Amino acid sequence: PVTTILWLAKDRHRLNSWLDGIALSGLLMSGVVFLAGAANVPFLLLLWVCQRSIMAVGGPFYAYGWEPQLAELNFHLLFLVPLLSMNPVLPASPPSPIVLYTIRWYLFRIMLGAGLIKIKSSDIKWRWPNLSAMDYFYETQPVPNPLSRYFHW
């Protein structure tokens, strides 16, 4: 079954107000999390449900690989934050090592998958022994930082 709160809509032919409500709810909740600098399980669970609800009806716009990856990361983060408290995670109460290893495994899969896709492509820049496209890749990733140019040769 598809995870979506749009199943609650009585008229499935008029979902615009529902979609607007889901988007505004997600925007407001993410704004609260951003301004508070912390999150808890109910906030992240509701954000995950909002995201999955829009993904369920997004069709080809949500068929790219990063949408399910973001939903998976949000699911992993449910186990990283406090249950009900909006206080940031303190060093005195660190998260479980299992949670940290699952998030590291997730990040490893993302980077390995991205690298393998590039190597499998037919572009000569990605082929062995050249592999020169990584120079450009690390400088132009989404949200590059000022130090990114120093992390490649």
PDB file of C-alpha atoms in Angstrom:
ATOM      1  CA  PRO A   1       0.000   0.000   0.000  1.00  0.00           C
ATOM      2  CA  VAL A   2       1.083   3.522  -0.757  1.00  0.00           C
ATOM      3  CA  THR A   3       1.773   5.732   2.260  1.00  0.00           C
ATOM      4  CA  THR A   4      -0.343   8.830   1.717  1.00  0.00           C
ATOM      5  CA  ILE A   5      -2.869  10.831   3.677  1.00  0.00           C
ATOM      6  CA  LEU A   6      -4.668  11.583   0.432  1.00  0.00           C
ATOM      7  CA  TRP A   7      -6.665   8.401   0.996  1.00  0.00           C
ATOM      8  CA  LEU A   8      -8.657  10.479   3.508  1.00  0.00           C
ATOM      9  CA  ALA A   9      -9.949  12.822   0.773  1.00  0.00           C
ATOM     10  CA  LYS A  10     -13.603  12.213  -0.032  1.00  0.00           C
ATOM     11  CA  ASP A  11     -13.437  13.534  -3.593  1.00  0.00           C
ATOM     12  CA  ARG A  12     -10.340  12.106  -5.236  1.00  0.00           C
ATOM     13  CA  HIS A  13     -10.824  14.281  -8.319  1.00  0.00           C
ATOM     14  CA  ARG A  14     -10.289  17.489  -6.346  1.00  0.00           C
ATOM     15  CA  LEU A  15      -7.031  17.081  -4.489  1.00  0.00           C
ATOM     16  CA  ASN A  16      -5.558  20.544  -4.998  1.00  0.00           C
ATOM     17  CA  SER A  17      -6.606  21.810  -1.574  1.00  0.00           C
ATOM     18  CA  TRP A  18      -5.271  18.625   0.021  1.00  0.00           C
ATOM     19  CA  LEU A  19      -1.936  18.972  -1.781  1.00  0.00           C
ATOM     20  CA  ASP A  20      -1.724  22.637  -0.781  1.00  0.00           C
ATOM     21  CA  GLY A  21      -2.436  21.680   2.821  1.00  0.00           C
ATOM     22  CA  ILE A  22       0.189  18.946   2.823  1.00  0.00           C
ATOM     23  CA  ALA A  23       2.794  21.261   1.292  1.00  0.00           C
ATOM     24  CA  LEU A  24       2.021  24.098   3.713  1.00  0.00           C
ATOM     25  CA  SER A  25       2.072  21.706   6.682  1.00  0.00           C
ATOM     26  CA  GLY A  26       5.458  20.386   5.630  1.00  0.00           C
ATOM     27  CA  LEU A  27       6.760  23.897   5.093  1.00  0.00           C
ATOM     28  CA  LEU A  28       5.571  25.078   8.506  1.00  0.00           C
ATOM     29  CA  MET A  29       6.890  21.999  10.330  1.00  0.00           C
ATOM     30  CA  SER A  30      10.265  22.188   8.613  1.00  0.00           C
ATOM     31  CA  GLY A  31      10.395  25.905   9.450  1.00  0.00           C
ATOM     32  CA  VAL A  32       9.798  25.121  13.122  1.00  0.00           C
ATOM     33  CA  VAL A  33      12.533  22.465  13.052  1.00  0.00           C
ATOM     34  CA  PHE A  34      14.896  24.902  11.326  1.00  0.00           C
ATOM     35  CA  LEU A  35      14.224  27.762  13.741  1.00  0.00           C
ATOM     36  CA  ALA A  36      14.350  25.525  16.823  1.00  0.00           C
ATOM     37  CA  GLY A  37      17.551  23.869  15.659  1.00  0.00           C
ATOM     38  CA  ALA A  38      16.180  20.541  16.846  1.00  0.00           C
ATOM     39  CA  ALA A  39      13.479  18.008  16.065  1.00  0.00           C
ATOM     40  CA  ASN A  40      11.611  15.182  17.704  1.00  0.00           C
ATOM     41  CA  VAL A  41       9.958  12.004  16.467  1.00  0.00           C
ATOM     42  CA  PRO A  42       6.428  13.426  15.917  1.00  0.00           C
ATOM     43  CA  PHE A  43       7.770  16.301  13.802  1.00  0.00           C
ATOM     44  CA  LEU A  44       9.960  14.044  11.658  1.00  0.00           C
ATOM     45  CA  LEU A  45       7.224  11.422  11.336  1.00  0.00           C
ATOM     46  CA  LEU A  46       4.729  14.026  10.144  1.00  0.00           C
ATOM     47  CA  LEU A  47       7.307  15.449   7.727  1.00  0.00           C
ATOM     48  CA  TRP A  48       7.955  11.926   6.422  1.00  0.00           C
ATOM     49  CA  VAL A  49       4.204  11.330   5.931  1.00  0.00           C
ATOM     50  CA  CYS A  50       3.889  14.677   4.091  1.00  0.00           C
ATOM     51  CA  GLN A  51       6.802  13.778   1.840  1.00  0.00           C
ATOM     52  CA  ARG A  52       5.512  10.261   1.122  1.00  0.00           C
ATOM     53  CA  SER A  53       2.023  11.631   0.440  1.00  0.00           C
ATOM     54  CA  ILE A  54       3.305  13.979  -2.242  1.00  0.00           C
ATOM     55  CA  MET A  55       5.641  11.314  -3.644  1.00  0.00           C
ATOM     56  CA  ALA A  56       2.690   8.935  -4.008  1.00  0.00           C
ATOM     57  CA  VAL A  57       0.910  11.220  -6.442  1.00  0.00           C
ATOM     58  CA  GLY A  58       3.930  12.994  -7.933  1.00  0.00           C
ATOM     59  CA  GLY A  59       4.234  10.618 -10.878  1.00  0.00           C
ATOM     60  CA  PRO A  60       7.255  11.249 -13.105  1.00  0.00           C
ATOM     61  CA  PHE A  61       8.282  14.321 -11.094  1.00  0.00           C
ATOM     62  CA  TYR A  62       9.112  12.080  -8.132  1.00  0.00           C
ATOM     63  CA  ALA A  63      10.501   9.142 -10.102  1.00  0.00           C
ATOM     64  CA  TYR A  64      14.109  10.249  -9.683  1.00  0.00           C
ATOM     65  CA  GLY A  65      16.410   8.490  -7.247  1.00  0.00           C
ATOM     66  CA  TRP A  66      16.857  11.290  -4.746  1.00  0.00           C
ATOM     67  CA  GLU A  67      13.239  11.436  -3.551  1.00  0.00           C
ATOM     68  CA  PRO A  68      13.211   7.889  -2.126  1.00  0.00           C
ATOM     69  CA  GLN A  69      16.697   8.534  -0.760  1.00  0.00           C
ATOM     70  CA  LEU A  70      15.490  11.622   1.106  1.00  0.00           C
ATOM     71  CA  ALA A  71      12.528   9.662   2.454  1.00  0.00           C
ATOM     72  CA  GLU A  72      14.893   6.919   3.627  1.00  0.00           C
ATOM     73  CA  LEU A  73      17.175   9.452   5.307  1.00  0.00           C
ATOM     74  CA  ASN A  74      14.191  11.023   7.059  1.00  0.00           C
ATOM     75  CA  PHE A  75      13.199   7.555   8.268  1.00  0.00           C
ATOM     76  CA  HIS A  76      16.712   6.949   9.636  1.00  0.00           C
ATOM     77  CA  LEU A  77      16.601  10.300  11.409  1.00  0.00           C
ATOM     78  CA  LEU A  78      13.489   9.195  13.313  1.00  0.00           C
ATOM     79  CA  PHE A  79      15.799   7.015  15.402  1.00  0.00           C
ATOM     80  CA  LEU A  80      18.375   9.770  15.900  1.00  0.00           C
ATOM     81  CA  VAL A  81      16.232  12.467  17.530  1.00  0.00           C
ATOM     82  CA  PRO A  82      14.613  12.511  20.988  1.00  0.00           C
ATOM     83  CA  LEU A  83      11.137  11.041  21.269  1.00  0.00           C
ATOM     84  CA  LEU A  84       9.216  14.098  22.466  1.00  0.00           C
ATOM     85  CA  SER A  85      11.750  16.696  23.592  1.00  0.00           C
ATOM     86  CA  MET A  86      12.667  19.495  21.223  1.00  0.00           C
ATOM     87  CA  ASN A  87      16.094  19.836  22.844  1.00  0.00           C
ATOM     88  CA  PRO A  88      19.105  19.080  20.656  1.00  0.00           C
ATOM     89  CA  VAL A  89      20.865  15.784  21.232  1.00  0.00           C
ATOM     90  CA  LEU A  90      23.410  16.379  23.956  1.00  0.00           C
ATOM     91  CA  PRO A  91      26.835  14.723  24.269  1.00  0.00           C
ATOM     92  CA  ALA A  92      25.702  13.330  27.631  1.00  0.00           C
ATOM     93  CA  SER A  93      23.059  11.242  25.852  1.00  0.00           C
ATOM     94  CA  PRO A  94      24.539  10.220  22.497  1.00  0.00           C
ATOM     95  CA  PRO A  95      22.441   8.315  19.961  1.00  0.00           C
ATOM     96  CA  SER A  96      22.719   4.575  19.608  1.00  0.00           C
ATOM     97  CA  PRO A  97      25.775   3.341  17.673  1.00  0.00           C
ATOM     98  CA  ILE A  98      23.436   1.191  15.543  1.00  0.00           C
ATOM     99  CA  VAL A  99      21.607   4.310  14.349  1.00  0.00           C
ATOM    100  CA  LEU A 100      24.883   6.051  13.529  1.00  0.00           C
ATOM    101  CA  TYR A 101      26.120   3.011  11.581  1.00  0.00           C
ATOM    102  CA  THR A 102      22.874   2.755   9.590  1.00  0.00           C
ATOM    103  CA  ILE A 103      23.184   6.419   8.603  1.00  0.00           C
ATOM    104  CA  ARG A 104      26.843   5.893   7.662  1.00  0.00           C
ATOM    105  CA  TRP A 105      25.836   2.837   5.628  1.00  0.00           C
ATOM    106  CA  TYR A 106      23.171   4.938   3.900  1.00  0.00           C
ATOM    107  CA  LEU A 107      25.732   7.661   3.019  1.00  0.00           C
ATOM    108  CA  PHE A 108      28.211   5.038   1.803  1.00  0.00           C
ATOM    109  CA  ARG A 109      25.551   3.524  -0.478  1.00  0.00           C
ATOM    110  CA  ILE A 110      24.723   6.963  -1.907  1.00  0.00           C
ATOM    111  CA  MET A 111      28.354   7.809  -2.721  1.00  0.00           C
ATOM    112  CA  LEU A 112      29.170   4.324  -4.044  1.00  0.00           C
ATOM    113  CA  GLY A 113      26.042   4.281  -6.196  1.00  0.00           C
ATOM    114  CA  ALA A 114      26.781   7.721  -7.618  1.00  0.00           C
ATOM    115  CA  GLY A 115      30.336   6.689  -8.463  1.00  0.00           C
ATOM    116  CA  LEU A 116      29.310   3.397 -10.077  1.00  0.00           C
ATOM    117  CA  ILE A 117      26.688   5.097 -12.222  1.00  0.00           C
ATOM    118  CA  LYS A 118      29.289   7.537 -13.496  1.00  0.00           C
ATOM    119  CA  ILE A 119      31.822   4.801 -14.231  1.00  0.00           C
ATOM    120  CA  LYS A 120      29.140   2.763 -16.076  1.00  0.00           C
ATOM    121  CA  SER A 121      28.271   5.678 -18.335  1.00  0.00           C
ATOM    122  CA  SER A 122      29.680   5.965 -21.835  1.00  0.00           C
ATOM    123  CA  ASP A 123      31.343   9.334 -21.218  1.00  0.00           C
ATOM    124  CA  ILE A 124      35.116   9.054 -21.706  1.00  0.00           C
ATOM    125  CA  LYS A 125      35.754  11.430 -18.776  1.00  0.00           C
ATOM    126  CA  TRP A 126      34.296   8.840 -16.410  1.00  0.00           C
ATOM    127  CA  ARG A 127      36.247   5.886 -17.845  1.00  0.00           C
ATOM    128  CA  TRP A 128      39.423   4.356 -16.462  1.00  0.00           C
ATOM    129  CA  PRO A 129      42.225   5.564 -16.367  1.00  0.00           C
ATOM    130  CA  ASN A 130      41.119   9.127 -17.054  1.00  0.00           C
ATOM    131  CA  LEU A 131      38.410   9.645 -14.388  1.00  0.00           C
ATOM    132  CA  SER A 132      38.864  13.384 -14.801  1.00  0.00           C
ATOM    133  CA  ALA A 133      35.175  14.198 -14.468  1.00  0.00           C
ATOM    134  CA  MET A 134      35.460  13.952 -10.684  1.00  0.00           C
ATOM    135  CA  ASP A 135      37.357  17.246 -10.754  1.00  0.00           C
ATOM    136  CA  TYR A 136      34.251  18.934 -12.091  1.00  0.00           C
ATOM    137  CA  PHE A 137      31.851  16.808 -10.012  1.00  0.00           C
ATOM    138  CA  TYR A 138      33.194  17.846  -6.609  1.00  0.00           C
ATOM    139  CA  GLU A 139      33.130  21.520  -7.543  1.00  0.00           C
ATOM    140  CA  THR A 140      29.566  21.479  -8.837  1.00  0.00           C
ATOM    141  CA  GLN A 141      27.708  19.156  -6.466  1.00  0.00           C
ATOM    142  CA  PRO A 142      24.473  20.545  -5.087  1.00  0.00           C
ATOM    143  CA  VAL A 143      25.278  23.141  -2.436  1.00  0.00           C
ATOM    144  CA  PRO A 144      29.062  23.108  -2.874  1.00  0.00           C
ATOM    145  CA  ASN A 145      31.062  24.682  -0.116  1.00  0.00           C
ATOM    146  CA  PRO A 146      34.148  26.896  -0.355  1.00  0.00           C
ATOM    147  CA  LEU A 147      36.453  24.005   0.538  1.00  0.00           C
ATOM    148  CA  SER A 148      35.132  21.543  -2.058  1.00  0.00           C
ATOM    149  CA  ARG A 149      37.748  22.526  -4.653  1.00  0.00           C
ATOM    150  CA  TYR A 150      40.498  21.326  -2.289  1.00  0.00           C
ATOM    151  CA  PHE A 151      39.130  17.776  -1.987  1.00  0.00           C
ATOM    152  CA  HIS A 152      40.203  16.566  -5.428  1.00  0.00           C
ATOM    153  CA  TRP A 153      43.337  16.590  -7.548  1.00  0.00           C
TER     154      TRP A 153
END
